[in-house]
XYZ file of C-alpha atoms in Angstrom:
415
model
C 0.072 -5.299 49.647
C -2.022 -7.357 51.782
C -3.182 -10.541 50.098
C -5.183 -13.000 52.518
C -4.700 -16.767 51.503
C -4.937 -18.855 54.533
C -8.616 -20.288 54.945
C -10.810 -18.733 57.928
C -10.923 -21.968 60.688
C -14.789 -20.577 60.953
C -17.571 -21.332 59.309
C -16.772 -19.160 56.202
C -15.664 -20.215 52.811
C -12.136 -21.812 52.950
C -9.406 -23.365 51.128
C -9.678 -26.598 52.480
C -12.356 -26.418 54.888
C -11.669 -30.581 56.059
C -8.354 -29.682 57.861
C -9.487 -26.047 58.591
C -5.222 -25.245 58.975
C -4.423 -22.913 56.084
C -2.153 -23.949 53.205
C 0.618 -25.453 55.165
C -1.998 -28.180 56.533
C -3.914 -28.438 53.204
C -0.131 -29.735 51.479
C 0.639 -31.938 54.169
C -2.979 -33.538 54.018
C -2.490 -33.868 50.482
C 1.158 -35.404 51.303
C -0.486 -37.633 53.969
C -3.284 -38.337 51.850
C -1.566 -41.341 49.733
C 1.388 -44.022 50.402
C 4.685 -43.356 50.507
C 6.450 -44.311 46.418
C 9.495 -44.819 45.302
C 11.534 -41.122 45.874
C 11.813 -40.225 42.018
C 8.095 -40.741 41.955
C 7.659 -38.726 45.315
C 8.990 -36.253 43.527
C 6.932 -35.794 40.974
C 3.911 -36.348 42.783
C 5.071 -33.243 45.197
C 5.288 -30.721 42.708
C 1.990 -32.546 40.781
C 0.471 -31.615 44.516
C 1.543 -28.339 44.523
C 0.652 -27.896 40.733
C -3.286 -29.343 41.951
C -2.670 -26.817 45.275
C -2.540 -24.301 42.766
C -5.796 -25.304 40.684
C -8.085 -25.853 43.675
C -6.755 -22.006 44.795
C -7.641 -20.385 41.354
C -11.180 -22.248 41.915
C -11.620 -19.789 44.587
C -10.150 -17.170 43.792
C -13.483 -14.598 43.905
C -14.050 -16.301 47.475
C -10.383 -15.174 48.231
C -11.087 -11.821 47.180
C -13.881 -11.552 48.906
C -12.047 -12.964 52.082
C -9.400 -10.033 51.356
C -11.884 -7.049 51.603
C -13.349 -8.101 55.110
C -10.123 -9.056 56.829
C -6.179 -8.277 56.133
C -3.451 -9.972 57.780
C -0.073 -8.064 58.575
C 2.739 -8.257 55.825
C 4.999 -10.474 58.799
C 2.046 -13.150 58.416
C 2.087 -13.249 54.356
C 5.873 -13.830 54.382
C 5.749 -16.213 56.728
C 3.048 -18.375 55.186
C 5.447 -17.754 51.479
C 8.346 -19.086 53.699
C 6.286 -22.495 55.286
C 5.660 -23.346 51.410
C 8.724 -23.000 50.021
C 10.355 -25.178 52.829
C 7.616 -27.974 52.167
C 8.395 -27.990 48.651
C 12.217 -28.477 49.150
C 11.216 -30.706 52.267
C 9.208 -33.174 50.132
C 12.111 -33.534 47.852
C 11.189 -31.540 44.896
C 14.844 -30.818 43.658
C 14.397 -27.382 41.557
C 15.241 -24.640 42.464
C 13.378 -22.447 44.866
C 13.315 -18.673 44.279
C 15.216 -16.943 47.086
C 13.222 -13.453 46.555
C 9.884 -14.237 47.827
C 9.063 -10.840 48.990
C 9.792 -9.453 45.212
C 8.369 -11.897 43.222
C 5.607 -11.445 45.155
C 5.414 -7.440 45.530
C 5.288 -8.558 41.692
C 1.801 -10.716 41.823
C -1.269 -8.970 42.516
C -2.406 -11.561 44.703
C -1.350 -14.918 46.326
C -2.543 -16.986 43.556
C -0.414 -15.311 40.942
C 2.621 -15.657 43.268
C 1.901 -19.456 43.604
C 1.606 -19.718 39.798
C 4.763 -17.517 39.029
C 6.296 -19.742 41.601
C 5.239 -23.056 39.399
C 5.949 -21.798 36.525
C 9.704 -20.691 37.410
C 10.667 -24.113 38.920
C 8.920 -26.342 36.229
C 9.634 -27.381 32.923
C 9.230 -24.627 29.964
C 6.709 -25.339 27.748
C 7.731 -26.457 24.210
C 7.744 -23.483 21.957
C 5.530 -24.025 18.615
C 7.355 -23.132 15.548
C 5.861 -20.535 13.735
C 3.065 -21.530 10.436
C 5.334 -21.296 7.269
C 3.921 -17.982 5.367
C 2.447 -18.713 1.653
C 4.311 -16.809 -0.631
C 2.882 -13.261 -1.906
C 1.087 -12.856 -4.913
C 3.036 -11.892 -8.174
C 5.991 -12.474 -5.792
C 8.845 -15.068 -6.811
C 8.138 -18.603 -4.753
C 11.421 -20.579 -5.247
C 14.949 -20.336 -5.621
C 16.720 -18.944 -8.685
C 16.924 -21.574 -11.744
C 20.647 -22.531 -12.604
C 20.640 -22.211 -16.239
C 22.840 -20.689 -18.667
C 22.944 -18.524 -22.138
C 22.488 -20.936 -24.793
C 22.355 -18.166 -27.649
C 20.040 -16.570 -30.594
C 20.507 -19.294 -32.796
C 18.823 -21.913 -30.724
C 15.869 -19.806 -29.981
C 15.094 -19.261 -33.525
C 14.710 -22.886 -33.974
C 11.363 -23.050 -32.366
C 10.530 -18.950 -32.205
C 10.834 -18.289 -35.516
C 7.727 -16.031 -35.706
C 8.782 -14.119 -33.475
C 11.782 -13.775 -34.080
C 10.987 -12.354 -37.711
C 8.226 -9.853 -36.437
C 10.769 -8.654 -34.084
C 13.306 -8.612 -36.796
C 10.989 -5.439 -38.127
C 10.570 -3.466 -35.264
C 12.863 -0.545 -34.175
C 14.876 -2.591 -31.671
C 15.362 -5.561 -34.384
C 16.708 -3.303 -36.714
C 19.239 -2.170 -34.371
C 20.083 -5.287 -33.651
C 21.107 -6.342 -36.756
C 23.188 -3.596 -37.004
C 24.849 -4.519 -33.453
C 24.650 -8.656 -33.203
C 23.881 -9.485 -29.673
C 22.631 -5.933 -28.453
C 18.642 -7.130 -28.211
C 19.069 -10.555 -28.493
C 16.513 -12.903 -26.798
C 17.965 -13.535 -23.379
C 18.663 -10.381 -22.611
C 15.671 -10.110 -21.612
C 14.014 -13.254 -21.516
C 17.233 -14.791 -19.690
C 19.011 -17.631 -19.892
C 17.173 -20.355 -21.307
C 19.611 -23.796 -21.232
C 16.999 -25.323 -18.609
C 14.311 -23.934 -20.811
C 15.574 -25.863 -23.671
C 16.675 -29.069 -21.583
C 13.005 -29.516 -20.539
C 11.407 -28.893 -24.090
C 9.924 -25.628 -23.671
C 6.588 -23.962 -22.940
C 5.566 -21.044 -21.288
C 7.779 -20.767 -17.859
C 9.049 -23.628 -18.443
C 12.965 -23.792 -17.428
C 12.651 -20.611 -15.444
C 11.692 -18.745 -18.782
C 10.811 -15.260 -18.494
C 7.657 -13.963 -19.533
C 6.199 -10.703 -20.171
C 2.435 -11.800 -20.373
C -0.305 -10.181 -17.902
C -1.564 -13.304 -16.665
C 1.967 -14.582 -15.401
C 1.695 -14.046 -11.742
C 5.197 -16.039 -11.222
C 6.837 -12.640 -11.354
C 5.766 -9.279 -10.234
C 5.431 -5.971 -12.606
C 8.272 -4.388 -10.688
C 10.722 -7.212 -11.590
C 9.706 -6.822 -15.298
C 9.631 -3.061 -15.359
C 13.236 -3.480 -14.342
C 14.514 -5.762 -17.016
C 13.392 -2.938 -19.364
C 14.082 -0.428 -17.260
C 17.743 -1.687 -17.867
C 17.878 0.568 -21.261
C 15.233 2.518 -20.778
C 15.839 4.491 -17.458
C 17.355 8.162 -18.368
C 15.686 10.627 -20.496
C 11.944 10.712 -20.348
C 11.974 8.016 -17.786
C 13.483 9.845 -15.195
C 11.109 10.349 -12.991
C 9.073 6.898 -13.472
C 10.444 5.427 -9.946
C 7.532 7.093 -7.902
C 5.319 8.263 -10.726
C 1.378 7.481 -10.779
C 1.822 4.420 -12.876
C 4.535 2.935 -11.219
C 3.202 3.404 -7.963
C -0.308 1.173 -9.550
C 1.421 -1.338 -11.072
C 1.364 -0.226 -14.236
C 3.442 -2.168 -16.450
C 5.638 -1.328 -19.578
C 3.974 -4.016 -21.476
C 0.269 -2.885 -20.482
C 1.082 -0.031 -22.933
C 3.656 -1.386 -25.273
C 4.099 -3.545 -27.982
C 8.072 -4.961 -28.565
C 7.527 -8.164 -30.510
C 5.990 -6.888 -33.308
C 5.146 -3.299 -35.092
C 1.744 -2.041 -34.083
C 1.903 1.646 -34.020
C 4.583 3.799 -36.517
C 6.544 4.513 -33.519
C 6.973 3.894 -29.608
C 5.955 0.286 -29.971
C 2.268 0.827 -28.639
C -0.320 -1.416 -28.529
C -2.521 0.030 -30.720
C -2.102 2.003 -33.745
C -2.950 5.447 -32.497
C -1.603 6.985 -29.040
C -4.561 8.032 -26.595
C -6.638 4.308 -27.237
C -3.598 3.139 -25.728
C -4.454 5.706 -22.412
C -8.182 4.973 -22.908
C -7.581 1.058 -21.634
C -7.417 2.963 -18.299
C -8.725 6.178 -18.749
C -12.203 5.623 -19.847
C -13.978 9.644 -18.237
C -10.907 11.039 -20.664
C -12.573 9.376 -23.618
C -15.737 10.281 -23.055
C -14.959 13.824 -22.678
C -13.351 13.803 -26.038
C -16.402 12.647 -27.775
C -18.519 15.969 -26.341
C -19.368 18.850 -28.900
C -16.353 20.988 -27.905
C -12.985 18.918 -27.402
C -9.170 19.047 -28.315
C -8.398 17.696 -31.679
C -7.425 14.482 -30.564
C -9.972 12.558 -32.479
C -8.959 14.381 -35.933
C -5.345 13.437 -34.821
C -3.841 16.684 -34.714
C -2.967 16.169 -31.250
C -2.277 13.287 -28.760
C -2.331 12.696 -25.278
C 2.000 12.780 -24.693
C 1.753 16.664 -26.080
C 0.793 17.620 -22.492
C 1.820 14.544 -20.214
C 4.219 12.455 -19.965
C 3.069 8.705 -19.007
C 6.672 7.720 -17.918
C 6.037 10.639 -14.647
C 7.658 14.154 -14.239
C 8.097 16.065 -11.288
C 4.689 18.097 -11.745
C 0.900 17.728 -11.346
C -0.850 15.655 -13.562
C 1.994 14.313 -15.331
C 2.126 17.794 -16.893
C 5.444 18.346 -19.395
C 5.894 21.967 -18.031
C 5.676 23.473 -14.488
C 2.108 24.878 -13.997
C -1.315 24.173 -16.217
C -1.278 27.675 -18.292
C 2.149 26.800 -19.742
C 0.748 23.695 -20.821
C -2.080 25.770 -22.460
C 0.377 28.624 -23.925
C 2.500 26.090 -25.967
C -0.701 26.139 -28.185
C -2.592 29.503 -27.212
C 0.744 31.593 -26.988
C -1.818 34.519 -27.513
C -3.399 34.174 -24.396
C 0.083 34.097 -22.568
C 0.422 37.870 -22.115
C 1.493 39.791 -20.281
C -1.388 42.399 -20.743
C -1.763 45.775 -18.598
C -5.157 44.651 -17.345
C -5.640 41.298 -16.643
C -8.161 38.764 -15.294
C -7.196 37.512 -12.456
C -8.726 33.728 -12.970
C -7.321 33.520 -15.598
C -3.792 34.437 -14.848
C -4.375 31.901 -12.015
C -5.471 28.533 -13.985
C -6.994 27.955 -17.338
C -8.742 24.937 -15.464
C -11.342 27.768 -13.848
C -13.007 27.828 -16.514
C -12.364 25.645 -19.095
C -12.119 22.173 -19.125
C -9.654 20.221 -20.828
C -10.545 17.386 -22.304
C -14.182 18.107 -23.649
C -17.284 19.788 -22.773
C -20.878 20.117 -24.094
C -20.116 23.718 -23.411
C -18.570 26.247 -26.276
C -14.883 27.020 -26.052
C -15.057 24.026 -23.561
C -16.255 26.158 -20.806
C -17.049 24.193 -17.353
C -20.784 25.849 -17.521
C -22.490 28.001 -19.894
C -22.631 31.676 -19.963
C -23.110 33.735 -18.260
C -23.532 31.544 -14.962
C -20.020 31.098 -15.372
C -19.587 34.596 -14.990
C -21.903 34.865 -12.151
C -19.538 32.128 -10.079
C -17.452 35.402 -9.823
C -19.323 38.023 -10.175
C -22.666 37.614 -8.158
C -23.563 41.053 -7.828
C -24.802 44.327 -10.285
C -26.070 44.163 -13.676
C -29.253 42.987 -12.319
C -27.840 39.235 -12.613
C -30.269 38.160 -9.907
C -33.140 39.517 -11.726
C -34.229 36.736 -13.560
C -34.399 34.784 -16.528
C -35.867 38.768 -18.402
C -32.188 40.093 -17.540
C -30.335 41.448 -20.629
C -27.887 39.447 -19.712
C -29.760 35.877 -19.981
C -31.471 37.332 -22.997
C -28.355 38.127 -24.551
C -26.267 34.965 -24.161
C -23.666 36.422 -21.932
C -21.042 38.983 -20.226
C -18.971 39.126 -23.890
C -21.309 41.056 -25.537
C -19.415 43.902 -23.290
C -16.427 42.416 -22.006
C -15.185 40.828 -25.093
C -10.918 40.541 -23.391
C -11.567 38.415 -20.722
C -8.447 37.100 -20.817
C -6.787 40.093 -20.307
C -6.085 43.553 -22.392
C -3.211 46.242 -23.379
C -5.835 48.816 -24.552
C -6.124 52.191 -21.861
C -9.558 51.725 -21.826
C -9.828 48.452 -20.847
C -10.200 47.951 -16.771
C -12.946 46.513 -17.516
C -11.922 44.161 -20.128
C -13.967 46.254 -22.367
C -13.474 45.943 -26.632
């Protein structure tokens, strides 16, 4: 690397084009330049020289570069002018220490000024690190340590809960604990509350916990897990990792435990799928279409083919694949049948749709442009709307088994 930094003595563009002697001159000018202080202050006034040295050389830096492309001194010539400034620094009684690798610190640089400012930088003093900005604390998160309090009992809670404590007294977890004292009592969930009572009470208050929507002193993950406590194993298996889990979905979004709303599984509102239809507002509209499952004449609900809580299958499906969801109902469409159709051995979901359609037998489109997504081609289905089969209202006037057929003579899903 050739790097030029010693002014031109011509007419061209130099460092210090007064002394017109390169950088050792341009130091000892600025050396010369003032009277001679006190040697603690000479020494900081040398190294403030070389720090202004170093300015007044990244000033010209472009001129440098320019300098560089026209002329290139040998490598013997760059070392030596490294060595006459290191012994001027140490000869004007700047006591840090030198480097004693000039030739790698400045193989290092990509030009002279960069070695000069590693050079600085090495030998002064470090520059007071900034401590990083405290972080706020995350939202829903807790933000401060753990309250100190301890269990204080049932009894004392009673004395200002009383309503809730007899609405809780009706519900399926109050009646088991009056069977086993102490099994749901109120910290147990709501935890200790000694602080809560020391400071008069209120909502928080005391480190208090609350199971209310608005509470943003806790997360949803940190109540899940208080009831998560009793309520992990069986159909809750799989709710680490579920849909709902993973949104933030939490336990009292759906339930009820204070008080008897619905006959059973402590919902929030008297009948199961209004209690899915906070969230699930398409699913409710489907249901209101001409052609829907019986959920609005309650002969059916939305936990009869998923399970909220998660399983290990699409959808939160109860069984393995969509058509043994459909067969616990429409066993006779199950099979198996010598000829079948293969859509429909596939997925019910081809072409019906679950939850509602304006459509008979819930079918995604009407017939026979159903049929047609499949079978595009004979029975002059491309003639126009004065086919027999548009006239007629469909395929099934034929090929009434479409869902498949034991008879000989059906290949074609004939009758």
């Amino acid at each position: 690397m050739a790097v030029q930094i010693v002014s031109d003595p011509g007419p061209g563009p130099g460092i210090n084009p007064g002394s017109g002697q390169g950088v050792y001159a341009a130091l000892l000018d600025l050396d010369k330049s003032s009277p001679k202080p006190a040697p603690a202050q000479r020494d900081d006034e040398a190294f403030s020289a070389l720090a202004g040295f170093a300015q007044t050389v990244s000033a010209g830096t472009k001129a440098a570069k320019a300098a560089e492309e026209k002329t290139a001194r040998p490598r013997q010539a760059e070392d030596a002018t490294y060595s006459e400034l290191a012994e001027f620094a140490q000869r004007v009684g700047a006591k840090r220490p030198v480097s004693q690798e000039p030739r790698l610190k400045l193989a290092e640089a990509d030009n002279a000024v960069d070695a000069l400012k590693d050079f600085l930088r090495q030998n002064g003093t470090p520059a007071p690190v900034t401590p990083p900005a405290p972080v706020a604390p995350a939202r829903g998160k807790s933000a401060g340590p753990p309250v100190d309090a301890t269990f204080v009992g049932q009894k004392v809670c009673v004395t200002c809960h009383a309503v809730y404590a007899e609405s809780f007294s009706k519900t399926l977890m109050g009646r088991i604990g009056k069977t086993q004292p102490g099994k749901f009592a109120c910290e147990n969930c709501h935890g200790p509350g000694s602080l809560h009572v020391k400071l008069g009470g209120g909502r928080g208050v005391g480190g208090i916990i609350s199971f209310r929507t608005d509470d943003l002193s806790r997360s949803v993950q940190e109540n899940n897990a208080i009831c998560l406590t009793c309520h992990e194993k069986g159909q809750r298996t799989y709710w680490s990792g579920s849909t709902h889990e993973v949104r933030n979905v939490a336990c009292s979004n759906c339930h009820t435990v204070m008080k008897n709303v619905s006959q059973k599984l402590n919902l929030k509102t008297v009948y199961e799928p209004p209690t899915c239809f906070q969230c699930h507002k398409e699913k409710l509209a489907q249901t209101a279409r001409s052609s829907h499952m019986p959920l609005r004449e309650g002969k059916m609900v939305c936990s009869d083919c998923h399970n909220p809580h998660g399983t290990a299958n699409e959808a939160l499906l109860w069984t393995a694949t969509i058509n043994d969801t459909c067969y616990k109902c429409h066993a006779e469409k199950r099979g198996p049948f010598l000829f079948e159709h293969a859509p429909v051995r596939a997925n019910c979901l081809n072409c019906h749709d679950a939850h509602g359609s304006i459509n008979e037998f819930m079918l995604k489109i009407s017939r026979p442009r159903l049929c047609a997504e499949c079978h595009g081609f004979g029975h002059a289905l491309t003639a126009g709307p004065n086919s027999y089969q548009i006239m007629g209202r469909g395929c099934m006037n034929c090929h009434t088994q479409i869902h498949g057929t034991n008879d000989p003579s059906g290949p074609l899903l004939h009758r």
